[in-house]
Short mmCIF file of C-alpha atoms in Angstrom, two decimals:
data_model
loop_
_atom_site.label_atom_id
_atom_site.label_comp_id
_atom_site.label_asym_id
_atom_site.label_seq_id
_atom_site.Cartn_x
_atom_site.Cartn_y
_atom_site.Cartn_z
CA MET A 1 127.95 225.61 101.71
CA ALA A 2 131.25 225.79 100.21
CA LYS A 3 132.20 222.31 100.94
CA LYS A 4 129.16 220.87 99.92
CA ILE A 5 129.42 222.36 96.43
CA ILE A 6 133.55 221.19 96.34
CA ILE A 7 132.24 217.74 97.38
CA VAL A 8 129.33 217.38 94.79
CA ILE A 9 131.64 218.50 92.27
CA VAL A 10 134.61 216.09 93.41
CA ALA A 11 131.83 213.16 93.17
CA LEU A 12 130.85 214.32 89.69
CA LEU A 13 134.18 214.68 87.96
CA LEU A 14 134.79 210.67 90.03
CA VAL A 15 131.55 209.47 88.30
CA LEU A 16 132.56 211.88 84.94
CA GLY A 17 135.84 210.00 85.12
CA ILE A 18 134.62 206.26 85.84
CA ALA A 19 132.30 206.68 82.56
CA VAL A 20 134.38 208.42 80.20
CA GLY A 21 137.02 205.42 81.55
CA ALA A 22 134.50 202.60 80.58
CA PHE A 23 133.46 203.84 77.51
CA PHE A 24 137.36 203.44 76.03
CA VAL A 25 137.44 200.07 77.94
CA VAL A 26 134.72 198.75 75.94
CA ARG A 27 135.30 200.17 72.83
CA SER A 28 138.60 199.28 72.99
CA ASN A 29 137.41 195.45 73.78
CA ARG A 30 134.72 195.62 70.84
CA GLU A 31 137.77 197.19 68.23
CA LYS A 32 139.70 194.01 69.26
CA GLY A 33 136.74 191.41 69.19
CA GLN A 34 136.03 191.17 72.51
CA ALA A 35 132.70 191.95 72.86
CA ILE A 36 131.51 188.60 74.51
CA VAL A 37 127.86 186.52 74.33
CA TYR A 38 126.76 183.80 75.81
CA TYR A 39 125.57 181.06 73.09
CA SER A 40 123.40 177.57 74.14
CA PRO A 41 124.62 175.00 71.46
CA GLY A 42 120.91 174.08 72.30
CA ASP A 43 119.07 171.62 73.73
CA ALA A 44 120.70 169.31 77.33
CA PHE A 45 123.54 166.34 76.12
CA VAL A 46 121.58 163.46 77.49
CA THR A 47 124.50 160.16 77.77
CA ASN A 48 126.05 157.67 79.62
CA VAL A 49 129.15 158.23 81.02
CA TYR A 50 132.13 156.05 79.70
CA GLY A 51 131.68 152.49 81.26
CA THR A 52 129.27 152.81 83.51
CA GLU A 53 125.40 152.65 83.62
CA THR A 54 125.33 156.40 84.90
CA LEU A 55 123.36 158.63 82.87
CA LEU A 56 124.62 162.44 82.66
CA LYS A 57 122.51 165.27 81.46
CA LEU A 58 124.73 168.51 80.70
CA ASN A 59 123.68 172.04 79.46
CA VAL A 60 126.17 173.74 78.98
CA ASN A 61 126.03 177.64 77.35
CA LEU A 62 129.55 179.00 75.68
CA ALA A 63 131.21 182.86 76.07
CA ILE A 64 131.69 183.60 72.75
CA ARG A 65 133.69 186.70 71.06
CA LEU A 66 130.89 188.66 69.26
CA VAL A 67 132.64 188.82 66.11
CA ASN A 68 132.80 185.14 65.61
CA GLN A 69 128.41 184.42 66.51
CA GLU A 70 128.11 183.73 63.09
CA LYS A 71 130.83 180.65 62.90
CA VAL A 72 129.46 179.70 65.65
CA THR A 73 125.72 179.44 64.23
CA ALA A 74 126.79 177.74 60.96
CA VAL A 75 128.44 174.86 62.89
CA ASN A 76 125.96 174.20 65.47
CA ASN A 77 125.27 170.73 64.89
CA VAL A 78 129.21 169.86 64.91
CA ILE A 79 129.56 171.85 68.06
CA ARG A 80 126.80 169.81 69.59
CA ASP A 81 128.51 166.36 67.96
CA THR A 82 132.26 167.76 70.23
CA ILE A 83 130.60 168.56 73.64
CA LEU A 84 128.57 165.46 73.58
CA ARG A 85 131.58 163.45 72.18
CA THR A 86 133.92 164.72 74.68
CA MET A 87 131.60 164.00 77.31
CA ARG A 88 130.80 160.27 76.55
CA SER A 89 134.77 159.89 76.62
CA GLN A 90 135.56 160.47 80.22
CA PRO A 91 135.50 158.52 83.05
CA GLN A 92 132.89 158.37 85.60
CA GLU A 93 135.31 160.56 88.00
CA MET A 94 135.44 163.47 85.83
CA PHE A 95 132.00 163.95 87.01
CA GLU A 96 132.04 163.71 90.64
CA THR A 97 133.95 166.93 92.29
CA ALA A 98 133.97 170.52 91.21
CA GLU A 99 137.55 170.71 90.09
CA THR A 100 136.83 168.06 87.49
CA LEU A 101 134.27 169.33 86.71
CA GLN A 102 136.25 172.55 85.60
CA ASP A 103 138.47 170.17 84.06
CA MET A 104 135.79 169.42 81.46
CA ALA A 105 134.39 172.30 81.16
CA VAL A 106 138.65 173.69 79.72
CA LEU A 107 138.26 170.26 77.50
CA ILE A 108 135.13 171.19 75.92
CA GLN A 109 136.25 174.73 75.73
CA THR A 110 139.42 173.55 74.12
CA ASN A 111 137.75 171.17 71.41
CA VAL A 112 135.30 172.99 70.31
CA ASN A 113 138.05 175.94 69.84
CA ALA A 114 139.81 173.18 67.83
CA LEU A 115 136.95 173.70 65.58
CA PHE A 116 137.86 177.30 64.37
CA PRO A 117 141.28 177.33 63.51
CA LYS A 118 143.08 180.50 64.10
CA GLU A 119 144.41 182.87 60.86
CA SER A 120 147.19 184.48 62.62
CA GLU A 121 148.95 183.91 66.01
CA ASP A 122 147.50 187.14 67.98
CA GLU A 123 144.21 185.97 67.04
CA GLU A 124 142.06 184.81 70.35
CA ASP A 125 140.25 181.87 71.29
CA VAL A 126 136.61 181.81 69.90
CA VAL A 127 134.63 179.93 72.75
CA LEU A 128 136.02 181.97 76.26
CA ARG A 129 134.37 179.98 78.33
CA VAL A 130 131.88 177.14 79.64
CA TYR A 131 129.35 177.36 81.87
CA PHE A 132 127.26 174.17 83.01
CA ILE A 133 123.53 175.10 83.14
CA GLU A 134 122.00 172.22 84.51
CA PHE A 135 124.41 168.95 85.34
CA VAL A 136 122.49 165.87 86.90
CA THR A 137 124.07 162.71 86.83
CA GLN A 138 121.64 159.01 87.48
#
């Protein structure tokens, strides 16, 4: 009986420790502006692939820092234009493998982050990651 009580107490202390640790990690990340939201720039993009007759339909979500969601929403049309121009300027090979699609995601992330100049050296990027929600070539 005593062993069961000790096991229960240890388990409760372990759960309590994890909960407290998670609280402080989330709190410190929020203070640094690291709370992440997923932002959709709108409807899917449909365009031709550079130098071909292939059509591309792409829908993306952006993982952004929560503190800058208002900035991102305010320039949504510019973000859409940047994503569209980035897609249209890439050759067919950029849409053929998982590795090149990851390169495309990084390129979109870099180009969209360029829309939000950093105010200090220690400021982090607004767009943390690009997720492809829909990807169709025809």
